[in-house]
Coordinates of C-alpha atoms and ligand atoms in Angstrom, one line a residue:
X1 CA 5.8 41.7 -71.6
X2 CA 4.5 44.8 -73.4
X3 CA 7.5 47.0 -74.4
X4 CA 7.2 50.7 -73.8
X5 CA 7.2 52.9 -76.9
X6 CA 10.6 54.4 -77.6
X7 CA 9.1 57.7 -78.7
X8 CA 6.0 59.5 -77.4
X9 CA 4.5 62.7 -78.8
X10 CA 4.7 65.8 -76.7
X11 CA 1.2 65.6 -75.3
X12 CA 1.8 62.0 -74.2
X13 CA 5.1 63.0 -72.6
X14 CA 3.2 65.8 -70.7
X15 CA 0.7 63.3 -69.4
X16 CA 3.5 60.8 -68.4
X17 CA 5.4 63.6 -66.6
X18 CA 2.3 64.5 -64.6
X19 CA 1.7 60.9 -63.7
X20 CA 5.3 60.4 -62.8
X21 CA 5.1 63.2 -60.3
X22 CA 2.0 61.5 -58.7
X23 CA -0.7 63.6 -60.3
X24 CA -4.0 61.9 -60.5
X25 CA -6.4 64.7 -61.3
X26 CA -6.4 67.6 -63.7
X27 CA -9.0 70.4 -63.7
X28 CA -9.6 72.2 -67.0
X29 CA -11.5 73.5 -69.9
X30 CA -11.0 72.5 -73.6
X31 CA -9.9 74.6 -76.5
X32 CA -8.7 74.4 -80.1
X33 CA -5.0 74.5 -79.2
X34 CA -5.5 71.7 -76.6
X35 CA -6.8 69.0 -78.9
X36 CA -3.6 66.8 -78.9
X37 CA -3.4 67.2 -75.1
X38 CA -7.0 66.0 -74.7
X39 CA -6.2 63.0 -76.9
X40 CA -3.4 62.1 -74.6
X41 CA -5.4 62.8 -71.4
X42 CA -8.2 60.6 -72.8
X43 CA -5.9 57.6 -73.1
X44 CA -4.2 58.2 -69.7
X45 CA -4.9 57.2 -66.1
X46 CA -5.4 60.8 -65.2
X47 CA -8.9 62.0 -64.2
X48 CA -10.0 65.1 -66.0
X49 CA -12.5 67.4 -64.4
X50 CA -14.2 69.6 -67.0
X51 CA -15.0 73.0 -65.5
X52 CA -17.1 75.8 -66.9
X53 CA -14.5 78.6 -66.5
X54 CA -10.7 78.4 -66.3
X55 CA -10.7 80.6 -63.2
X56 CA -12.5 77.9 -61.4
X57 CA -10.2 75.2 -62.8
X58 CA -7.3 77.0 -61.1
X59 CA -9.3 77.5 -57.9
X60 CA -10.2 73.8 -57.9
X61 CA -6.5 72.9 -58.3
X62 CA -5.7 75.4 -55.4
X63 CA -8.4 73.9 -53.1
X64 CA -7.1 70.4 -53.9
X65 CA -3.5 71.4 -53.2
X66 CA -4.4 73.2 -49.9
X67 CA -6.0 70.1 -48.3
X68 CA -3.6 67.5 -49.7
X69 CA -0.2 69.2 -50.0
X70 CA 0.0 67.6 -53.5
X71 CA 0.5 69.7 -56.6
X72 CA -2.9 70.8 -58.0
X73 CA -3.0 70.8 -61.8
X74 CA -5.2 72.9 -64.0
X75 CA -5.2 73.5 -67.7
X76 CA -6.8 75.7 -70.4
X77 CA -6.3 76.8 -73.9
X78 CA -4.5 79.7 -75.4
X79 CA -5.5 83.4 -75.3
X80 CA -8.6 83.7 -73.1
X81 CA -7.9 80.4 -71.5
X82 CA -4.6 81.8 -70.2
X83 CA -6.0 85.2 -69.0
X84 CA -8.8 83.3 -67.2
X85 CA -6.4 80.8 -65.6
X86 CA -4.3 83.6 -64.2
X87 CA -6.3 84.7 -61.2
X88 CA -6.1 81.2 -59.6
X89 CA -2.4 81.0 -60.2
X90 CA -1.8 84.4 -58.6
X91 CA -3.8 83.4 -55.5
X92 CA -2.0 80.1 -55.2
X93 CA 1.4 81.6 -55.7
X94 CA 1.0 84.3 -53.1
X95 CA -0.6 81.8 -50.7
X96 CA 2.3 79.4 -51.1
X97 CA 0.1 76.7 -52.6
X98 CA 1.7 74.3 -55.2
X99 CA -0.4 74.7 -58.4
X100 CA 0.7 74.0 -61.9
X101 CA -1.1 75.8 -64.7
X102 CA -0.8 74.5 -68.2
X103 CA -2.1 76.6 -71.1
X104 CA -1.8 75.2 -74.6
X105 CA -0.6 77.8 -77.1
X106 CA -0.5 78.6 -80.8
X107 CA 2.1 76.7 -82.7
X108 CA 5.7 77.8 -82.6
X109 CA 5.6 77.9 -86.4
X110 CA 2.7 80.5 -86.3
X111 CA 4.2 82.9 -83.8
X112 CA 4.1 86.6 -84.6
X113 CA 1.6 86.3 -87.5
X114 CA -1.5 87.7 -85.8
X115 CA -2.6 84.1 -85.1
X116 CA -5.9 83.9 -83.3
X117 CA -5.4 83.8 -79.5
X118 CA -1.6 84.5 -79.7
X119 CA -0.4 86.0 -76.4
X120 CA 2.9 86.4 -74.7
X121 CA 2.2 83.8 -72.0
X122 CA 5.7 84.0 -70.6
X123 CA 5.4 87.7 -69.8
X124 CA 1.8 87.3 -68.6
X125 CA 2.5 84.6 -66.1
X126 CA 5.9 85.6 -64.9
X127 CA 4.8 88.0 -62.1
X128 CA 2.1 85.7 -60.8
X129 CA 4.1 82.5 -60.6
X130 CA 7.2 81.2 -58.8
X131 CA 8.5 79.7 -62.1
X132 CA 7.2 79.6 -65.6
X133 CA 8.3 78.6 -69.1
X134 CA 7.1 78.5 -72.7
X135 CA 8.0 75.3 -74.5
X136 CA 9.7 75.8 -77.9
X137 CA 10.4 72.1 -78.6
X138 CA 9.1 68.8 -77.4
X139 CA 12.5 67.5 -76.3
X140 CA 12.4 70.0 -73.5
X141 CA 9.1 68.7 -72.0
X142 CA 10.6 66.3 -69.4
X143 CA 13.2 68.8 -68.1
X144 CA 10.7 71.7 -68.0
X145 CA 8.2 69.6 -66.1
X146 CA 10.8 68.4 -63.6
X147 CA 11.9 72.0 -63.0
X148 CA 8.3 73.1 -62.5
X149 CA 7.6 70.4 -59.8
X150 CA 10.9 71.2 -58.1
X151 CA 10.0 74.9 -58.0
X152 CA 6.4 74.3 -56.8
X153 CA 7.3 72.0 -53.9
X154 CA 10.8 73.0 -52.8
X155 CA 11.4 76.0 -50.5
X156 CA 8.4 78.3 -50.3
X157 CA 5.7 76.4 -52.3
X158 CA 4.1 78.3 -55.1
X159 CA 2.5 78.2 -58.6
X160 CA 4.2 77.3 -61.9
X161 CA 3.0 77.8 -65.4
X162 CA 3.9 76.1 -68.6
X163 CA 2.8 77.1 -72.1
X164 CA 2.5 74.2 -74.4
X165 CA 2.3 75.1 -78.1
X166 CA 0.1 73.1 -80.4
X167 CA 2.9 71.8 -82.7
X168 CA 5.0 70.9 -79.6
X169 CA 2.2 68.5 -78.5
X170 CA 2.6 66.5 -81.7
X171 CA 6.4 66.4 -82.0
X172 CA 8.4 63.4 -80.8
X173 CA 10.0 62.9 -77.4
X174 CA 12.5 60.2 -76.6
X175 CA 10.8 58.0 -74.0
X176 CA 14.2 57.5 -72.2
X177 CA 14.1 61.2 -71.2
X178 CA 10.7 60.8 -69.6
X179 CA 11.4 60.2 -65.9
X180 CA 10.3 61.9 -62.7
X181 CA 11.0 62.0 -59.0
X182 CA 7.5 61.4 -57.4
X183 CA 8.7 63.0 -54.1
X184 CA 8.5 66.4 -55.9
X185 CA 4.8 66.0 -56.3
X186 CA 4.0 67.1 -52.7
X187 CA 5.1 70.0 -50.6
X188 CA 7.3 70.3 -48.7
X189 CA 9.4 68.1 -50.9
X190 CA 12.8 69.3 -49.5
X191 CA 12.9 70.4 -45.9
X192 CA 15.6 72.9 -44.9
X193 CA 17.0 72.7 -41.4
X194 CA 17.7 75.8 -39.3
X195 CA 21.2 77.1 -38.4
X196 CA 22.0 75.7 -34.9
X197 CA 23.4 79.1 -33.9
X198 CA 20.2 80.8 -34.6
X199 CA 18.3 78.1 -32.8
X200 CA 20.4 78.7 -29.7
X201 CA 19.8 82.5 -29.9
X202 CA 16.1 82.0 -30.3
X203 CA 16.1 79.6 -27.3
X204 CA 18.0 82.1 -25.2
X205 CA 15.4 84.8 -26.0
X206 CA 12.6 82.5 -25.2
X207 CA 14.2 81.5 -21.9
X208 CA 14.2 85.2 -20.9
X209 CA 10.7 85.9 -22.2
X210 CA 8.0 86.7 -19.7
X211 CA 5.1 86.6 -22.2
X212 CA 6.0 84.9 -25.4
X213 CA 3.3 84.5 -28.0
X214 CA 3.2 82.6 -31.3
X215 CA 1.6 84.1 -34.4
X216 CA 1.3 81.3 -37.0
X217 CA 0.6 81.7 -40.7
X218 CA -0.2 79.1 -43.3
X219 CA 3.4 77.8 -43.1
X220 CA 2.7 75.6 -40.1
X221 CA 0.0 73.7 -41.8
X222 CA 1.9 73.5 -45.1
X223 CA 4.9 72.1 -43.3
X224 CA 2.7 69.7 -41.1
X225 CA 4.3 71.3 -38.0
X226 CA 1.2 71.2 -35.9
X227 CA 2.4 68.6 -33.4
X228 CA 5.8 70.4 -32.9
X229 CA 4.0 73.8 -32.5
X230 CA 1.5 72.4 -29.9
X231 CA 4.2 70.7 -27.9
X232 CA 6.4 73.8 -27.9
X233 CA 3.5 76.0 -26.9
X234 CA 2.7 73.6 -24.0
X235 CA 6.4 73.5 -22.9
X236 CA 6.6 77.3 -22.8
X237 CA 3.0 77.8 -21.6
X238 CA 2.6 80.2 -24.5
X239 CA -0.5 81.4 -26.3
X240 CA -0.8 80.5 -30.0
X241 CA -2.5 83.0 -32.3
X242 CA -3.0 82.4 -36.0
X243 CA -3.7 84.3 -39.2
X244 CA -6.7 83.2 -41.2
X245 CA -4.5 80.9 -43.3
X246 CA -2.9 79.6 -40.1
X247 CA -6.2 78.2 -38.8
X248 CA -5.5 74.5 -38.3
X249 CA -2.0 75.1 -36.9
X250 CA -3.4 74.2 -33.4
X251 CA -6.7 72.7 -32.2
X252 CA -8.7 75.8 -31.4
X253 CA -10.4 74.2 -28.4
X254 CA -7.1 73.9 -26.6
X255 CA -6.1 76.3 -23.8
X256 CA -3.2 77.7 -25.7
X257 CA -5.2 78.7 -28.8
X258 CA -6.0 82.4 -29.0
X259 CA -7.9 82.3 -32.4
X260 CA -7.4 84.5 -35.3
X261 CA -5.7 87.9 -34.9
X262 CA -5.7 90.9 -37.2
X263 CA -8.0 93.2 -38.9
X264 CA -10.2 90.5 -40.6
X265 CA -11.5 88.1 -37.9
X266 CA -9.5 89.4 -35.0
X267 CA -11.3 91.0 -32.0
X268 CA -10.2 93.3 -29.2
X269 CA -9.6 90.2 -27.1
X270 CA -7.2 88.5 -29.5
X271 CA -5.5 91.8 -30.1
X272 CA -4.9 92.2 -26.4
X273 CA -2.9 89.0 -26.3
X274 CA -0.6 90.3 -29.0
X275 CA -0.2 93.7 -27.3
X276 CA 0.7 92.0 -24.0
X277 CA 3.6 89.9 -25.5
X278 CA 7.2 90.7 -24.9
X279 CA 8.4 88.2 -27.4
X280 CA 6.6 87.4 -30.6
X281 CA 7.4 84.2 -32.6
X282 CA 6.1 84.5 -36.1
X283 CA 6.0 81.0 -37.7
X284 CA 5.4 80.6 -41.5
X285 CA 3.7 84.0 -41.5
X286 CA 4.6 87.0 -43.6
X287 CA 3.4 89.6 -40.9
X288 CA 1.4 91.3 -43.6
X289 CA -1.1 94.1 -43.4
X290 CA -4.2 92.1 -42.3
X291 CA -2.5 89.9 -39.6
X292 CA -0.8 92.9 -38.0
X293 CA -3.5 95.5 -38.5
X294 CA -1.2 97.4 -40.7
X295 CA 1.8 96.8 -38.5
X296 CA 0.2 98.2 -35.4
X297 CA -0.3 94.9 -33.5
X298 CA 2.3 94.0 -32.6
X299 CA 3.7 97.6 -32.6
X300 CA 7.2 97.9 -33.9
X301 CA 9.7 98.0 -31.1
X302 CA 7.2 96.9 -28.4
X303 CA 8.3 93.2 -28.4
X304 CA 11.3 91.2 -29.4
X305 CA 10.8 89.1 -32.6
X306 CA 11.8 85.6 -33.6
X307 CA 10.8 85.0 -37.2
X308 CA 10.7 81.4 -38.6
X309 CA 10.2 81.2 -42.3
X310 CA 11.3 79.1 -45.2
X311 CA 11.7 82.2 -47.3
X312 CA 14.7 84.3 -46.4
X313 CA 13.0 87.4 -47.8
X314 CA 10.2 87.3 -45.2
X315 CA 11.9 87.9 -41.8
X316 CA 12.8 91.6 -41.5
X317 CA 10.5 92.8 -44.2
X318 CA 8.1 94.4 -41.8
X319 CA 9.6 94.2 -38.3
X320 CA 13.2 94.5 -37.0
X321 CA 13.9 90.8 -36.2
X322 CA 16.0 89.7 -33.2
X323 CA 16.4 86.2 -34.5
X324 CA 15.6 85.1 -38.1
X325 CA 15.2 81.4 -38.4
X326 CA 15.3 80.5 -42.1
X327 CA 14.0 76.9 -42.1
X328 CA 11.1 74.6 -42.6
X329 CA 8.6 75.3 -39.8
X330 CA 8.5 71.6 -38.6
X331 CA 12.3 71.4 -38.4
X332 CA 12.7 74.8 -36.7
X333 CA 10.0 74.2 -34.1
X334 CA 11.4 70.7 -33.5
X335 CA 14.9 72.2 -32.9
X336 CA 13.5 74.8 -30.5
X337 CA 11.6 72.1 -28.7
X338 CA 14.9 70.4 -27.9
X339 CA 16.6 73.7 -27.0
X340 CA 14.2 75.3 -24.5
X341 CA 13.4 74.1 -21.0
X342 CA 9.8 73.8 -19.8
X343 CA 8.4 76.7 -17.9
X344 CA 5.2 77.8 -16.3
X345 CA 3.0 80.0 -18.5
X346 CA 0.0 82.0 -17.6
X347 CA -3.0 81.5 -19.8
X348 CA -5.6 83.1 -17.7
X349 CA -5.8 86.2 -19.9
X350 CA -6.2 84.1 -23.0
X351 CA -9.0 82.1 -21.4
X352 CA -10.8 85.3 -20.2
X353 CA -10.5 86.8 -23.6
X354 CA -11.9 83.8 -25.3
X355 CA -14.8 83.7 -22.9
X356 CA -15.6 87.4 -23.5
X357 CA -15.4 87.0 -27.2
X358 CA -17.6 84.0 -27.5
X359 CA -20.2 85.3 -24.9
X360 CA -20.7 88.4 -27.1
X361 CA -20.9 86.2 -30.2
X362 CA -23.4 83.7 -28.6
X363 CA -25.7 86.4 -27.5
X364 CA -26.0 87.7 -31.1
X365 CA -26.1 84.1 -32.5
X366 CA -29.3 83.4 -30.4
X367 CA -31.0 86.4 -32.1
X368 CA -34.3 85.8 -33.8
X369 CA -34.0 89.0 -35.8
X370 CA -34.7 89.2 -39.5
X371 CA -32.9 89.6 -41.8
X372 CA -30.9 86.8 -40.2
X373 CA -27.7 87.8 -38.3
X374 CA -24.5 86.4 -39.7
X375 CA -23.6 85.2 -36.2
X376 CA -26.7 83.0 -36.3
X377 CA -25.5 81.5 -39.6
X378 CA -22.0 80.8 -38.3
X379 CA -23.2 79.2 -35.1
X380 CA -25.7 76.9 -36.9
X381 CA -23.3 75.8 -39.6
X382 CA -20.4 75.3 -37.1
X383 CA -22.6 73.3 -34.8
X384 CA -23.8 71.0 -37.5
X385 CA -20.4 70.2 -39.1
X386 CA -18.3 67.3 -38.0
X387 CA -14.8 68.1 -36.7
X388 CA -13.2 66.8 -39.9
X389 CA -15.4 68.8 -42.3
X390 CA -13.8 71.2 -44.7
X391 CA -15.1 74.8 -44.8
X392 CA -14.1 77.3 -47.5
X393 CA -15.0 80.9 -47.0
X394 CA -15.2 83.7 -49.5
X395 CA -14.5 87.4 -48.8
X396 CA -17.3 89.6 -47.6
X397 CA -19.3 88.4 -44.7
X398 CA -18.1 84.8 -44.6
X399 CA -14.4 85.4 -44.1
X400 CA -14.3 87.6 -41.0
X401 CA -17.2 85.8 -39.3
X402 CA -16.1 82.2 -39.9
X403 CA -12.4 83.1 -39.2
X404 CA -13.3 84.6 -35.9
X405 CA -16.1 82.3 -34.7
X406 CA -15.8 78.9 -36.4
X407 CA -13.7 76.9 -34.0
X408 CA -11.5 74.4 -35.8
X409 CA -11.5 71.2 -33.9
X410 CA -8.3 69.4 -34.7
X411 CA -5.4 70.4 -36.8
X412 CA -4.5 70.5 -40.5
X413 CA -6.3 72.4 -43.3
X414 CA -10.0 72.2 -42.4
X415 CA -10.8 75.8 -43.0
X416 CA -9.5 78.2 -45.6
X417 CA -10.1 81.4 -47.5
X418 CA -8.2 83.0 -50.4
X419 CA -6.3 85.4 -48.4
X420 CA -3.6 86.5 -50.9
X421 CA -6.0 88.4 -53.1
X422 CA -9.4 87.8 -51.6
X423 CA -11.0 87.6 -55.0
X424 CA -14.7 87.1 -54.9
X425 CA -16.1 83.8 -56.3
X426 CA -13.3 81.5 -55.0
X427 CA -15.0 79.3 -52.4
X428 CA -17.3 77.2 -54.5
X429 CA -14.6 76.0 -56.9
X430 CA -12.0 75.7 -54.1
X431 CA -14.4 73.5 -52.3
X432 CA -14.8 71.3 -55.3
X433 CA -11.0 70.9 -55.3
X434 CA -10.9 70.3 -51.6
X435 CA -13.6 67.6 -52.0
X436 CA -11.5 65.8 -54.6
X437 CA -8.6 66.0 -52.2
X438 CA -10.5 64.5 -49.3
X439 CA -13.7 63.0 -50.6
X440 CA -14.4 61.1 -47.3
X441 CA -15.4 64.3 -45.4
X442 CA -18.1 66.9 -45.9
X443 CA -17.0 70.1 -47.7
X444 CA -18.9 73.3 -47.5
X445 CA -18.5 76.6 -49.4
X446 CA -19.8 79.8 -47.8
X447 CA -20.1 82.8 -50.1
X448 CA -21.7 86.2 -50.3
X449 CA -24.1 87.0 -53.2
X450 CA -21.4 89.0 -54.9
X451 CA -19.3 85.8 -55.0
X452 CA -22.3 83.8 -56.1
X453 CA -22.5 86.0 -59.2
X454 CA -18.9 85.2 -60.0
X455 CA -19.1 81.4 -59.7
X456 CA -22.7 80.3 -60.4
X457 CA -21.7 78.6 -63.6
X458 CA -19.9 75.9 -61.7
X459 CA -23.2 74.7 -60.1
X460 CA -23.5 72.7 -63.3
X461 CA -20.1 71.1 -62.6
X462 CA -21.3 70.1 -59.1
X463 CA -24.5 68.6 -60.6
X464 CA -22.8 66.8 -63.4
X465 CA -20.3 65.2 -61.1
X466 CA -22.9 64.6 -58.3
X467 CA -20.6 66.1 -55.7
X468 CA -22.0 66.0 -52.2
X469 CA -21.0 69.6 -51.4
X470 CA -23.1 72.2 -49.7
X471 CA -23.0 75.9 -50.9
X472 CA -24.2 78.5 -48.4
X473 CA -25.0 81.9 -49.8
X474 CA -25.1 84.9 -47.5
X475 CA -27.7 86.9 -49.4
X476 CA -27.8 90.7 -48.8
X477 CA -28.1 92.3 -52.2
X478 CA -25.1 94.4 -51.7
X479 CA -21.3 94.4 -51.9
X480 CA -21.5 94.7 -48.2
X481 CA -17.8 94.8 -47.4
X482 CA -17.3 97.8 -49.6
X483 CA -20.6 99.4 -48.3
X484 CA -19.2 99.0 -44.8
X485 CA -16.1 100.9 -45.9
X486 CA -18.2 103.7 -47.3
X487 CA -20.1 103.8 -44.0
X488 CA -17.2 104.0 -41.7
X489 CA -14.6 105.7 -43.8
X490 CA -16.6 107.9 -46.2
X491 CA -19.4 109.4 -44.2
X492 CA -22.1 106.9 -45.3
X493 CA -21.9 108.2 -48.9
X494 CA -23.1 105.0 -50.4
X495 CA -22.3 104.7 -54.1
X496 CA -22.7 101.9 -56.6
X497 CA -22.6 99.1 -54.1
X498 CA -26.2 97.8 -54.1
X499 CA -27.6 95.3 -56.5
X500 CA -31.0 93.6 -56.7
X501 CA -31.9 90.6 -54.6
X502 CA -31.7 87.3 -56.4
X503 CA -33.4 84.1 -55.4
X504 CA -30.2 82.0 -55.4
X505 CA -32.1 78.8 -54.5
X506 CA -34.2 79.3 -57.6
X507 CA -31.1 79.6 -59.7
X508 CA -29.7 76.4 -58.2
X509 CA -33.0 74.7 -58.8
X510 CA -32.8 75.7 -62.5
X511 CA -29.5 73.8 -62.6
X512 CA -31.3 70.8 -61.1
X513 CA -29.9 71.3 -57.6
X514 CA -31.7 70.7 -54.3
X515 CA -31.9 74.1 -52.7
X516 CA -33.6 76.2 -50.0
X517 CA -34.1 79.9 -49.4
X518 CA -34.2 80.8 -45.8
X519 CA -35.6 84.0 -44.4
X520 CA -36.5 83.1 -40.8
X521 CA -33.9 82.2 -38.2
X522 CA -36.2 79.4 -36.9
X523 CA -35.9 77.6 -40.2
X524 CA -32.2 77.7 -40.4
X525 CA -31.2 74.6 -38.4
X526 CA -33.6 72.2 -40.0
X527 CA -32.7 73.3 -43.5
X528 CA -29.0 73.3 -42.9
X529 CA -29.3 69.8 -41.4
X530 CA -31.0 68.5 -44.5
X531 CA -28.7 70.2 -46.8
X532 CA -25.5 69.0 -45.1
X533 CA -26.8 65.4 -44.8
X534 CA -27.7 65.1 -48.4
X535 CA -25.4 62.9 -50.6
X536 CA -25.8 65.3 -53.5
X537 CA -25.0 68.9 -54.2
X538 CA -27.2 71.3 -52.1
X539 CA -27.5 75.1 -51.8
X540 CA -28.9 77.1 -48.9
X541 CA -29.6 80.8 -49.7
X542 CA -29.9 82.7 -46.5
X543 CA -31.3 86.2 -46.5
X544 CA -29.0 88.0 -44.1
X545 CA -28.4 91.3 -42.3
X546 CA -26.2 93.3 -44.6
X547 CA -22.6 93.5 -43.6
X548 CA -22.5 97.3 -43.1
X549 CA -25.2 96.9 -40.4
X550 CA -23.7 93.9 -38.7
X551 CA -21.2 93.6 -35.8
X552 CA -18.5 92.1 -38.0
X553 CA -15.1 91.3 -36.4
X554 CA -13.3 93.8 -38.7
X555 CA -11.2 96.2 -36.7
X556 CA -11.4 99.2 -39.1
X557 CA -15.2 99.3 -38.7
X558 CA -15.2 98.7 -34.9
X559 CA -12.9 101.6 -34.4
Ligands
TPP601 C1 -12.8 89.9 -57.9 C2 -13.0 90.9 -56.9 N1 -13.5 92.1 -57.2 C3 -13.7 93.1 -56.2 C4 -13.4 92.8 -54.9 C5 -13.6 93.8 -53.8 N2 -14.5 93.4 -52.8 C6 -14.1 92.9 -51.6 S1 -15.4 92.4 -50.6 C7 -16.5 92.9 -51.8 C8 -18.0 92.8 -51.5 C9 -18.4 91.4 -51.3 O1 -19.8 91.3 -51.6 P1 -20.6 90.0 -51.3 O2 -19.9 88.8 -51.9 O3 -22.0 90.2 -51.7 O4 -20.4 89.8 -49.7 P2 -20.9 90.8 -48.6 O5 -19.7 91.7 -48.3 O6 -22.1 91.5 -49.0 O7 -21.1 89.9 -47.4 C10 -15.9 93.4 -52.9 C11 -16.6 93.9 -54.1 C12 -12.9 91.5 -54.6 N3 -12.5 91.2 -53.4 N4 -12.7 90.6 -55.6

């Protein structure tokens, strides 16, 4: 039998610690300070996906983690590699997604000497991660990585960051210290049960409720609590609304599903369900500004509140809470299921609301107008996708439209958007990560042309790796979302929001990608069919009605 080396170098120990936690794939971009790490990666079982920008390496790790629950890992070099990795870590952390960022760093021995790329990574990353560390010596590598995985997957999941100096990568590590608990490689790694007294109080409140309504955030999907949620909603006859990140908590075809609520993707019909509730049950939801339309729906004091969240800081932050249930969503909903009796609910208003919303949508989706209406794009894309397809939407036109009108058939993470920061240029890279997480299903990224400008470099990555993804570009030559804000909130005083039209299909062709530019609604179905069916990367550039002229489900503009 081959005996294991008794010492490893730091870079080899890092790779072993990743593998020990079940990591199979690392997204990243090379740099001078990363050379020993790359040597170790080269010799390892880990798959390395070379990206064209560290921002996208982090977004890929994020997309991978969102669809698998496993820790997504990204890496980059010192200096610019760290500042470029940061946006993805910030998004993942605020969205409760377990992502580990590793930046290599200048040697410990050259700190403080105006060394090229030197940067205080500890201070830089602290506010955007749940946990971070800068390694000073190789012997700490095993402990630091164990702590990072525990932090990312225990409690509220989040991002972690480790700075790995150049000389630390070459220093020895005792192989006996290199051990890992693989169960920490996936969230939720440690479930926390609710206080039975609080469960009893919540059950009592639900028993007396006339119109209880659930509002589910991303926590339901993260906790894999979809079955418990659906059963409880059925037992109570209660409607289930979701945030954008909560899509996938419940099969949106079912009678209990309301759809997305809030200022981005909510409609008057979904808002009416919230306003009619006498008890709101927030589940894995921070009750933030978008979901609650700046805390107006539900209005404070208009309904009693049960708030289930793994993070004790969340309940009570925005609403006075009658019953805070600090627990894993699956365990909390399971406990409530045991504690409440079945009752008759009335879903007729939910049904009528959904009909009204989708009748309005379908009428616009049939439109033969040019530029093509966003409704038409959503309807055609949704119709052509299999139920298990993964759809990632960027901010701008895609997010409100797909959140409102793309009906998720089934449960689990099949649709997502970067709702913590909503940075443009997320979807393409996140879709790459989602593809690696679930390669057996079709993955689609939908973006505005503003987003395209921020992610186009990764088209080469798609081509090089022959990924069968489809990118859909909603092309309107403007930062439409902001223009819509200038229209409704600033007297149509348009300023510095328009840019020139780009032929995105031609850009994709220059990368060697199969692509189409669509200007006529009648072409859309056929082109999308071909693009989605291809076993190679494809891009469809759709010249669309600009967002400020459209009927977007964004409450500020409707009002
Ligand atoms: C990195 C980043 N910068 C700025 C913004 C502010 N912002 C939000 S939506 C938007 C416009 C989006 O334009 P586009 O992608 O073309 O989509 P459209 O709104 O036109 O559909 C901007 C600039 C942002 N979300 N992210």
